[in-house]
Coordinates of C-alpha atoms in Angstrom, one line a residue:
M7 CA 11.4 128.5 77.8
R8 CA 10.8 126.1 80.6
K9 CA 11.5 126.3 84.3
R10 CA 11.9 123.4 86.7
F11 CA 9.1 125.0 88.8
E12 CA 8.2 128.5 89.8
P13 CA 10.4 129.4 92.8
Q14 CA 8.4 132.5 93.6
R15 CA 5.1 131.5 95.3
R16 CA 1.9 132.7 93.7
L17 CA -0.3 134.9 95.9
G18 CA -2.6 132.6 98.0
S19 CA -0.9 129.4 97.1
T20 CA 0.1 126.6 99.5
P21 CA 3.8 125.6 99.4
I22 CA 4.1 122.0 98.1
S23 CA 5.9 121.0 101.3
E24 CA 2.8 122.1 103.3
V25 CA 0.1 120.5 101.2
E26 CA -2.1 118.3 103.6
I27 CA -2.6 114.8 102.1
P28 CA -5.1 112.6 103.9
E29 CA -3.0 109.8 105.4
K30 CA -6.0 107.5 105.9
S31 CA -7.4 107.7 102.4
R32 CA -7.7 104.3 100.7
D33 CA -7.9 105.9 97.2
E34 CA -4.9 105.3 94.9
L35 CA -4.3 109.1 94.4
A36 CA -3.2 109.9 98.0
P37 CA -0.1 107.7 98.2
I38 CA 1.1 108.9 94.8
L39 CA 0.8 112.5 95.8
R40 CA 2.5 111.7 99.1
A41 CA 5.4 110.2 97.2
L42 CA 5.6 113.2 94.8
Q43 CA 5.6 115.6 97.8
Y44 CA 8.4 113.6 99.4
I45 CA 10.5 113.8 96.2
F46 CA 10.0 117.5 95.9
V47 CA 10.9 118.3 99.5
T48 CA 14.0 116.0 99.5
E49 CA 16.6 118.1 97.8
E50 CA 18.8 115.2 96.7
L51 CA 15.9 113.4 95.0
R52 CA 14.5 116.6 93.5
E53 CA 17.8 117.5 92.0
E54 CA 18.3 114.1 90.4
V55 CA 14.8 114.0 88.9
F56 CA 15.1 117.6 87.5
R57 CA 18.5 116.8 86.0
V58 CA 17.0 113.9 84.1
L59 CA 14.0 116.0 83.0
E60 CA 16.1 118.9 81.9
A61 CA 18.4 116.7 79.8
K62 CA 15.4 115.4 77.9
V63 CA 12.9 118.3 77.7
K64 CA 15.3 121.3 77.6
G65 CA 18.4 119.6 76.1
G66 CA 19.8 121.7 73.2
K67 CA 17.1 124.3 73.3
K68 CA 17.5 128.1 73.8
E69 CA 16.3 129.7 77.0
T70 CA 14.1 132.1 75.1
G71 CA 10.4 132.5 74.2
R72 CA 7.3 132.3 76.3
N73 CA 7.1 130.0 79.3
G74 CA 6.1 126.4 78.7
M75 CA 4.6 124.0 81.2
E76 CA 7.0 123.6 84.2
L77 CA 9.0 120.3 84.3
W78 CA 7.5 119.4 87.7
Q79 CA 4.0 119.8 86.4
I80 CA 4.7 117.6 83.4
M81 CA 5.9 114.8 85.7
V82 CA 3.0 115.1 88.1
I83 CA 0.4 115.1 85.2
G84 CA 2.0 112.0 83.5
V85 CA 2.2 110.0 86.8
V86 CA -1.4 110.9 87.8
R87 CA -2.7 109.7 84.5
L88 CA -1.3 106.2 84.9
G89 CA -1.7 106.1 88.6
L90 CA -5.5 106.5 88.2
D91 CA -5.7 104.6 84.9
A92 CA -7.3 107.7 83.4
D93 CA -7.8 108.7 79.8
Y94 CA -6.8 112.2 78.7
D95 CA -10.4 113.5 79.1
R96 CA -10.6 112.6 82.7
L97 CA -7.0 113.7 83.3
E98 CA -7.8 117.2 81.9
D99 CA -10.8 117.5 84.3
M100 CA -8.7 116.4 87.3
V101 CA -5.7 118.7 86.5
N102 CA -8.0 121.7 86.2
H103 CA -10.4 121.0 89.1
H104 CA -8.9 118.6 91.7
S105 CA -7.5 120.8 94.4
L106 CA -4.9 118.3 95.8
I107 CA -3.4 117.6 92.4
R108 CA -3.3 121.3 91.6
Q109 CA -1.6 122.1 95.0
I110 CA 1.1 119.4 94.4
M111 CA 1.6 121.0 90.9
G112 CA 2.0 124.4 92.6
V113 CA -0.8 126.1 90.6
D114 CA -3.8 126.2 92.9
T115 CA -4.6 129.3 95.0
V116 CA -7.2 130.2 97.6
F117 CA -8.6 132.7 95.2
G118 CA -9.3 130.1 92.6
R119 CA -7.4 131.9 89.8
G120 CA -4.7 129.3 89.2
K121 CA -3.7 128.4 85.7
K122 CA -5.9 126.1 83.6
Y123 CA -4.6 123.6 81.0
S124 CA -6.1 122.7 77.7
L125 CA -6.5 119.0 76.6
Q126 CA -4.0 119.5 73.8
S127 CA -1.5 121.2 76.0
I128 CA -1.6 118.2 78.5
K129 CA -1.2 115.7 75.6
D130 CA 1.7 117.5 74.0
N131 CA 3.6 118.0 77.2
V132 CA 3.2 114.4 78.5
R133 CA 4.5 113.2 75.1
L134 CA 7.7 115.1 75.7
L135 CA 8.8 112.3 78.0
D136 CA 10.1 109.0 76.7
E137 CA 10.9 105.5 77.9
E138 CA 14.6 106.2 78.6
T139 CA 13.9 109.4 80.6
L140 CA 11.1 107.8 82.7
G141 CA 13.4 104.8 83.3
K142 CA 16.1 107.0 84.8
I143 CA 13.5 108.7 87.1
N144 CA 12.2 105.3 88.0
D145 CA 15.7 104.2 89.1
V146 CA 15.9 107.2 91.5
V147 CA 12.4 106.4 92.9
V148 CA 13.2 102.7 93.4
K149 CA 16.4 103.4 95.3
A150 CA 14.7 106.0 97.5
G151 CA 11.8 103.7 98.1
Q152 CA 14.0 100.8 99.1
R153 CA 15.8 103.0 101.6
L154 CA 12.5 103.9 103.2
A155 CA 11.4 100.2 103.2
K156 CA 14.6 99.1 104.9
N157 CA 14.3 101.9 107.5
G158 CA 17.9 101.5 108.5
R159 CA 18.0 97.7 108.4
E160 CA 20.6 95.7 106.5
E161 CA 18.6 93.7 104.0
K162 CA 19.6 92.4 100.6
L163 CA 17.3 92.3 97.6
R164 CA 15.3 89.2 96.6
I165 CA 14.4 89.8 93.0
K166 CA 11.5 88.1 91.2
T167 CA 11.0 88.4 87.4
D168 CA 8.2 87.4 85.0
T169 CA 6.5 88.5 81.8
Y170 CA 2.9 89.3 81.0
V171 CA 1.0 90.8 78.1
V172 CA 0.1 94.5 77.9
E173 CA -2.6 94.7 75.2
T174 CA -2.7 97.3 72.5
N175 CA -6.0 99.2 72.0
V176 CA -7.2 97.2 69.0
H177 CA -10.1 95.0 68.0
F178 CA -9.8 91.3 67.4
P179 CA -8.4 90.9 63.8
T180 CA -10.0 88.7 61.1
D181 CA -9.3 88.6 57.4
M182 CA -12.7 90.2 56.7
N183 CA -12.6 93.1 59.2
L184 CA -9.0 94.1 58.3
L185 CA -10.0 94.4 54.7
W186 CA -13.0 96.5 55.8
D187 CA -10.7 98.7 58.0
A188 CA -8.5 99.4 55.0
G189 CA -11.5 100.2 52.7
R190 CA -13.3 102.5 55.2
K191 CA -10.1 104.5 56.0
C192 CA -9.5 105.0 52.3
L193 CA -13.0 106.3 51.9
D194 CA -12.5 108.6 54.9
G195 CA -9.4 110.0 53.1
I196 CA -11.3 110.6 49.9
E197 CA -14.0 112.5 51.8
A198 CA -11.4 114.6 53.5
F199 CA -9.8 115.5 50.2
I200 CA -13.2 116.4 48.7
E201 CA -14.0 118.6 51.6
G202 CA -10.6 120.3 51.5
G203 CA -11.0 121.0 47.8
V204 CA -8.1 118.8 46.7
L205 CA -10.5 116.5 44.8
N206 CA -13.5 117.9 43.0
G207 CA -15.7 115.0 44.0
K208 CA -16.3 113.8 40.4
G209 CA -17.0 110.0 40.5
W210 CA -17.5 110.0 44.2
R211 CA -21.1 111.1 44.5
K212 CA -22.0 107.7 46.0
V213 CA -19.1 107.5 48.5
K214 CA -21.6 106.7 51.3
N215 CA -23.1 103.9 49.3
W216 CA -19.6 102.4 48.7
R217 CA -19.1 102.3 52.5
K218 CA -22.5 100.8 53.1
E219 CA -22.0 98.0 50.5
L220 CA -18.5 97.2 51.7
K221 CA -19.6 96.9 55.3
S222 CA -22.6 94.8 54.3
L223 CA -20.4 92.3 52.4
M224 CA -17.9 92.2 55.2
R225 CA -20.6 91.2 57.6
S226 CA -22.2 88.6 55.3
S227 CA -18.7 87.1 54.6
S228 CA -17.9 87.0 58.3
K229 CA -21.3 85.4 59.1
A230 CA -20.8 82.7 56.4
A231 CA -17.2 81.9 57.7
S232 CA -18.4 81.5 61.3
G233 CA -21.5 79.6 60.4
G234 CA -22.1 75.9 59.7
G235 CA -23.9 73.7 57.2
N236 CA -23.2 71.0 54.7
K237 CA -22.1 73.4 52.0
K238 CA -20.3 75.9 54.2
E239 CA -17.1 76.0 52.1
E240 CA -19.0 76.9 48.9
A241 CA -21.1 79.5 50.7
V242 CA -18.0 81.1 52.2
K243 CA -16.2 81.3 48.9
K244 CA -19.2 82.7 47.1
Q245 CA -19.6 85.5 49.7
V246 CA -15.9 86.2 49.8
K247 CA -15.6 86.4 46.0
E248 CA -18.4 89.0 46.0
Y249 CA -16.6 90.9 48.8
L250 CA -13.2 90.8 47.0
G251 CA -14.9 91.9 43.7
L252 CA -16.2 95.1 45.4
A253 CA -12.9 95.7 47.1
K254 CA -11.1 95.4 43.8
R255 CA -13.4 98.0 42.1
L256 CA -12.9 100.3 45.1
S257 CA -9.1 99.8 45.0
E258 CA -9.0 100.8 41.3
K259 CA -11.1 103.9 41.9
I260 CA -9.0 105.0 44.9
G261 CA -5.8 104.4 43.0
A262 CA -7.0 106.8 40.2
S263 CA -8.0 109.4 42.9
I264 CA -4.6 109.2 44.5
I265 CA -2.9 110.0 41.2
A266 CA -5.4 112.9 40.8
V267 CA -4.4 114.2 44.2
Y268 CA -0.7 114.1 43.3
E269 CA -1.3 116.0 40.1
K270 CA -3.2 118.7 42.0
I271 CA -0.5 119.0 44.6
L272 CA 2.2 119.2 42.0
T273 CA 0.5 122.1 40.2
T274 CA -0.8 124.1 43.2
G275 CA 1.7 123.2 45.9
A276 CA 0.8 121.3 49.1
E277 CA 0.5 122.2 52.7
E278 CA 2.0 120.1 55.4
M279 CA -1.4 118.9 56.5
Q280 CA -2.2 117.7 52.9
K281 CA 1.1 115.8 52.8
E282 CA 0.3 114.0 56.0
A283 CA -3.2 113.1 54.8
L284 CA -1.7 111.8 51.5
E285 CA 0.8 109.6 53.4
S286 CA -2.0 108.2 55.5
M287 CA -4.1 107.6 52.4
E288 CA -1.2 105.8 50.7
Y289 CA -0.7 103.6 53.8
F290 CA -4.3 102.5 53.9
Y291 CA -4.4 102.0 50.1
Q292 CA -1.4 99.6 50.4
M293 CA -3.1 97.8 53.3
L294 CA -6.3 97.5 51.1
E295 CA -4.2 95.9 48.3
K296 CA -2.3 93.7 50.8
H297 CA -5.5 92.3 52.5
R298 CA -7.2 91.7 49.2
D299 CA -4.3 89.5 48.3
L300 CA -4.3 87.8 51.8
V301 CA -8.0 87.1 51.8
E302 CA -7.9 85.6 48.3
R303 CA -4.9 83.4 49.0
R304 CA -6.2 82.1 52.4
I305 CA -9.9 81.6 51.6
I306 CA -10.2 81.2 47.8
K307 CA -6.9 79.5 47.1
E308 CA -6.7 77.8 50.6
E309 CA -3.1 78.8 51.2
Q310 CA -1.5 78.9 54.6
I311 CA -0.2 82.5 55.1
P312 CA 3.3 82.8 56.7
V313 CA 3.4 84.6 60.0
G314 CA 5.7 87.2 58.7
E315 CA 3.1 88.4 56.2
K316 CA 0.3 88.8 58.7
V317 CA -0.7 92.1 60.2
Y318 CA -2.9 92.1 63.3
S319 CA -4.0 95.8 63.3
L320 CA -3.8 98.5 60.6
F321 CA -3.8 101.2 63.3
E322 CA -1.1 99.5 65.6
P323 CA 0.9 97.5 63.1
H324 CA 3.5 96.7 65.8
T325 CA 0.9 94.5 67.6
E326 CA 1.9 90.9 68.2
W327 CA -0.3 87.8 68.4
L328 CA 0.6 86.1 71.7
S329 CA -0.6 82.9 73.1
K330 CA 0.4 81.9 76.7
G331 CA -1.8 78.9 77.1
K332 CA -4.2 80.6 79.6
A333 CA -7.6 79.2 79.9
N334 CA -9.4 82.5 80.1
K335 CA -7.2 84.3 77.4
R336 CA -6.2 81.9 74.6
V337 CA -4.9 84.8 72.5
E338 CA -3.7 88.3 73.6
L339 CA -2.9 91.2 71.2
G340 CA 0.0 93.4 72.3
H341 CA 3.5 93.0 73.6
N342 CA 5.1 91.1 76.5
L343 CA 6.3 93.3 79.4
V344 CA 9.1 91.8 81.5
I345 CA 9.4 93.1 85.0
A346 CA 11.7 92.5 88.0
S347 CA 10.4 93.3 91.5
D348 CA 11.8 93.1 94.9
Q349 CA 10.3 91.9 98.2
W350 CA 8.7 95.3 98.9
G351 CA 7.0 95.4 95.5
F352 CA 9.3 98.0 93.8
I353 CA 9.7 97.4 90.0
G354 CA 13.4 97.8 89.5
Y355 CA 13.4 96.8 85.8
H356 CA 11.0 96.6 83.0
Q357 CA 11.3 96.2 79.2
V358 CA 8.8 96.0 76.4
V359 CA 9.6 92.8 74.5
E360 CA 9.4 92.8 70.7
K361 CA 9.4 89.3 69.2
E362 CA 11.8 87.8 71.8
A363 CA 11.5 84.6 73.9
D364 CA 11.7 84.8 77.7
V365 CA 15.0 82.9 77.7
A366 CA 16.7 85.7 75.8
L367 CA 15.6 88.3 78.4
I368 CA 17.3 87.0 81.6
L369 CA 20.9 88.1 80.8
P370 CA 20.1 91.8 80.0
L371 CA 17.8 91.9 83.0
A372 CA 20.4 90.6 85.4
D373 CA 23.0 93.0 83.9
K374 CA 20.8 96.0 84.4
L375 CA 20.0 95.0 88.0
L376 CA 23.7 94.4 88.8
N377 CA 24.6 97.8 87.4
L378 CA 21.7 99.5 89.3
F379 CA 22.1 98.0 92.7
G380 CA 25.6 96.3 92.7
E381 CA 26.5 92.7 93.4
E382 CA 26.6 93.1 97.1
E383 CA 23.0 94.3 97.3
I384 CA 21.3 91.3 95.5
E385 CA 20.8 88.1 97.5
S386 CA 18.7 86.2 94.9
I387 CA 16.9 86.3 91.6
S388 CA 14.0 84.0 90.7
A389 CA 12.2 83.3 87.4
D390 CA 10.0 80.5 86.0
K391 CA 11.0 77.7 83.6
G392 CA 10.6 79.8 80.5
F393 CA 13.7 81.8 81.4
Y394 CA 15.9 78.7 81.9
K395 CA 19.1 78.1 80.0
K396 CA 22.0 76.3 81.7
E397 CA 24.8 78.6 80.4
Y398 CA 22.9 81.7 81.4
K399 CA 22.1 80.4 84.8
E400 CA 25.7 79.5 85.5
L401 CA 26.9 82.9 84.3
I402 CA 24.4 84.8 86.5
S403 CA 25.5 82.6 89.5
L404 CA 28.9 84.1 89.3
Y405 CA 27.5 87.4 90.5
I406 CA 24.3 86.6 92.3
P407 CA 24.5 83.9 95.1
K408 CA 21.0 82.4 94.6
V409 CA 19.6 81.9 91.1
I410 CA 16.2 80.2 91.3
I411 CA 15.2 79.1 87.8
P412 CA 13.8 75.6 87.6
K413 CA 14.9 73.5 84.7
K414 CA 12.6 72.6 81.9
G415 CA 12.3 68.9 81.2
K416 CA 14.2 66.0 82.8
R417 CA 16.7 66.8 85.5
N418 CA 19.9 65.0 86.3
K419 CA 20.9 64.0 89.9
A420 CA 22.8 67.3 90.7
E421 CA 19.9 69.4 89.4
T422 CA 17.4 67.4 91.3
E423 CA 19.4 67.9 94.5
E424 CA 19.7 71.6 93.9
E425 CA 16.0 72.1 93.4
S426 CA 15.2 70.0 96.5
E427 CA 17.2 72.2 98.8
S428 CA 15.1 74.1 101.4
T429 CA 16.4 77.5 100.3
F430 CA 15.6 76.8 96.6
K431 CA 12.1 75.6 97.5
K432 CA 11.5 78.5 99.8
L433 CA 12.5 81.2 97.3
R434 CA 10.6 79.4 94.5
H435 CA 7.4 79.5 96.6
K436 CA 8.0 83.2 97.3
H437 CA 8.4 83.8 93.5
S438 CA 4.6 83.7 93.1
A439 CA 4.4 87.1 94.8
V440 CA 5.4 88.6 91.4
E441 CA 1.8 87.9 90.3
S442 CA 0.5 90.5 92.8
D443 CA 3.0 93.0 91.4
I444 CA 1.7 92.3 87.9
N445 CA -1.9 92.7 89.2
R446 CA -0.9 96.1 90.7
L447 CA 0.6 97.2 87.4
E448 CA -2.6 96.3 85.6
H449 CA -4.5 98.5 88.0
H450 CA -2.2 101.3 87.2
G451 CA -3.1 101.3 83.5
L452 CA -0.8 98.5 82.3
D453 CA -3.5 96.1 81.1
R454 CA -4.3 97.9 77.9
C455 CA -2.2 100.7 76.3
L456 CA -4.3 103.7 75.2
D457 CA -1.4 105.5 73.4
K458 CA -0.6 105.0 69.8
G459 CA 2.6 103.7 68.1
I460 CA 5.4 101.6 69.5
E461 CA 7.1 104.6 71.1
G462 CA 3.8 105.6 72.7
F463 CA 3.4 102.0 73.9
K464 CA 6.9 102.1 75.6
R465 CA 6.3 105.5 77.1
Y466 CA 2.9 104.3 78.5
C467 CA 4.5 101.3 80.1
A468 CA 7.3 103.3 81.6
L469 CA 4.8 105.8 83.1
G470 CA 2.7 102.9 84.5
V471 CA 5.8 101.4 86.2
L472 CA 6.8 104.8 87.6
A473 CA 3.3 105.4 88.9
A474 CA 3.2 101.9 90.6
N475 CA 6.5 102.5 92.3
L476 CA 5.4 106.0 93.5
H477 CA 2.3 104.4 94.9
T478 CA 4.4 101.8 96.7
M479 CA 6.7 104.5 98.1
G480 CA 3.7 106.6 99.1
S481 CA 2.1 103.7 100.9
I482 CA 5.2 103.4 103.1
L483 CA 5.2 107.1 103.7
Q484 CA 1.5 107.1 104.6
K485 CA 2.0 104.3 107.1
K486 CA 4.9 106.3 108.6
V487 CA 2.8 109.4 109.0
R488 CA 0.0 107.4 110.6
E489 CA 2.4 105.9 113.1
E490 CA 3.9 109.2 114.0
K491 CA 0.5 110.7 114.6
E492 CA -0.5 107.7 116.7
T493 CA 2.7 108.1 118.8
V494 CA 1.9 111.8 119.3
R495 CA -1.6 111.0 120.3
K496 CA -0.6 108.4 122.8
A497 CA 2.1 110.7 124.3
A498 CA -0.6 113.4 124.8

C-alpha cells in the first residue's frame, strides 16, 4: 500500500512548505529542491503530478499490505539522482544523511529518528517509474516553468531542436575482447553452478586456469592486431587461430556442462534463481559461439561482416555504433537523444532514437509540441540541415509560422532568398543556443547512462530531462526569492 505522502506530520518534522532552501547557493541541488518545493505547495501542480504517479505505481493494485515508499519520496529520490549525476551509492548516502533532501522528502525530524532507506529499496522504487510516466510529469513541469519565465508577459515559444549521443556504460568493443567477455561470463556461470551444487565440479578443477589462458591469448591476439611489422598478417592469423582453438575447446566443454545442468534441474526441480542463472548462461554461450564465428570469418577468412550481424556490447546489446564526424569523438557507443528546447532552456520534448535518421524525427517532434502547447503558442522551430526534407518542412509550415531548417545541398532562387531573410538568419544564429542546453543535460547525468537495458536507458534519459527542467525552474524561483528579499531590505 502506498500513499501520496504522509498527511499527518511526524513529531519534530518541518512542513515541506517551510523548509528553508539557501537562495544564494551555487550548487545544483538548491534550485532542484526549490522547484520540488514549489510543485508540492502549488495544489494544482501537486495534484497533476500525483495523478500521473498513482496511475503508474498504484494502478490496478489493492490498497492493502504494509506501507511502501511514498510517491512523493520516489519522485524526489529519482530527480536528485540525475540532478547531481550521482550513482546509487552516493544517492543512498545523501537520502539518509542530507538534511535538506530529507526535509523535502518529509522524513527528517529534529530528533534525528527519521526513516532510513536501504540501497536496494531505493533502486527498486526508482525503477517503478518509466519513460512515459516521467514524460507526463515533465510536461507539467515545463508548462509551469514557462509561466514563471513569462511572468505575465505575452511571449510565444521559439523552439530549437537537435540530437546528441548519450553513451551506454560499455567498453570499446573489438573482436578479441567481445570473445573474451563471452568466455569469462560463461566461466562465471560454471563457477556459480558448482558453488550452488547444481554441478559437481567434475572436469572443472582448472577453471581458473581456463580463464587465465583465455585472457592471455586475448591480449596477445589484440597486441598482434594493433602492432606493425612486415609479417603482421601472418602473426595475427597465427595468434588468432590459437585463441580460436582454445575458445572452441572451452565452448564444447561448456555445452556439455549446460546439458548436465538441464538434466539435474529436470530430476530435482529448479528454483527461480537457477532458471535465471541458466538463461544468462545460455545467452553468453550463444554469444561465445557467435563471436567465435565472427572472429574466424573476419580475420582468418578476411570477410566483411554485415552491420546487422555485429554486436557492440554483450551486456548492453541495444548499443549502437554512432559516428557524427566530430574531431574529438570519432565514434560514440550509445543512442541518439533528440531534444527540443525553448528560449528559457526548458526541454519540452525528448526521445531516445533507435536506428533512425534525424530527418525522420522532425514530424513526430513537431506533432508532440503542437499537441502540448497549441499552434497559437509556437512562433518558430529551428533545426540543422540533418532534419531537412522539403515535404516535411512545408507540412510543418502550415502550423508553425517560422520553420528554420537550412536546405542540404544546392539551393534554388526561392530557397536562397528565404534563407537570406533577416528573420531566418537571426533565428538560425540563435539556434546554436541548443548546444548549451545539451551541455546542461550532460551535467545532469545524460552523458553516459549508468542503468542497464533499453528500458533503463529510456528511464534514465527521462529522469535526466526532468531534473534539468526542475533545475531551470528552480533557478527562476531562486532569482525571484533573492529579488523579493532585496526589495524588503531596501524598503527597510
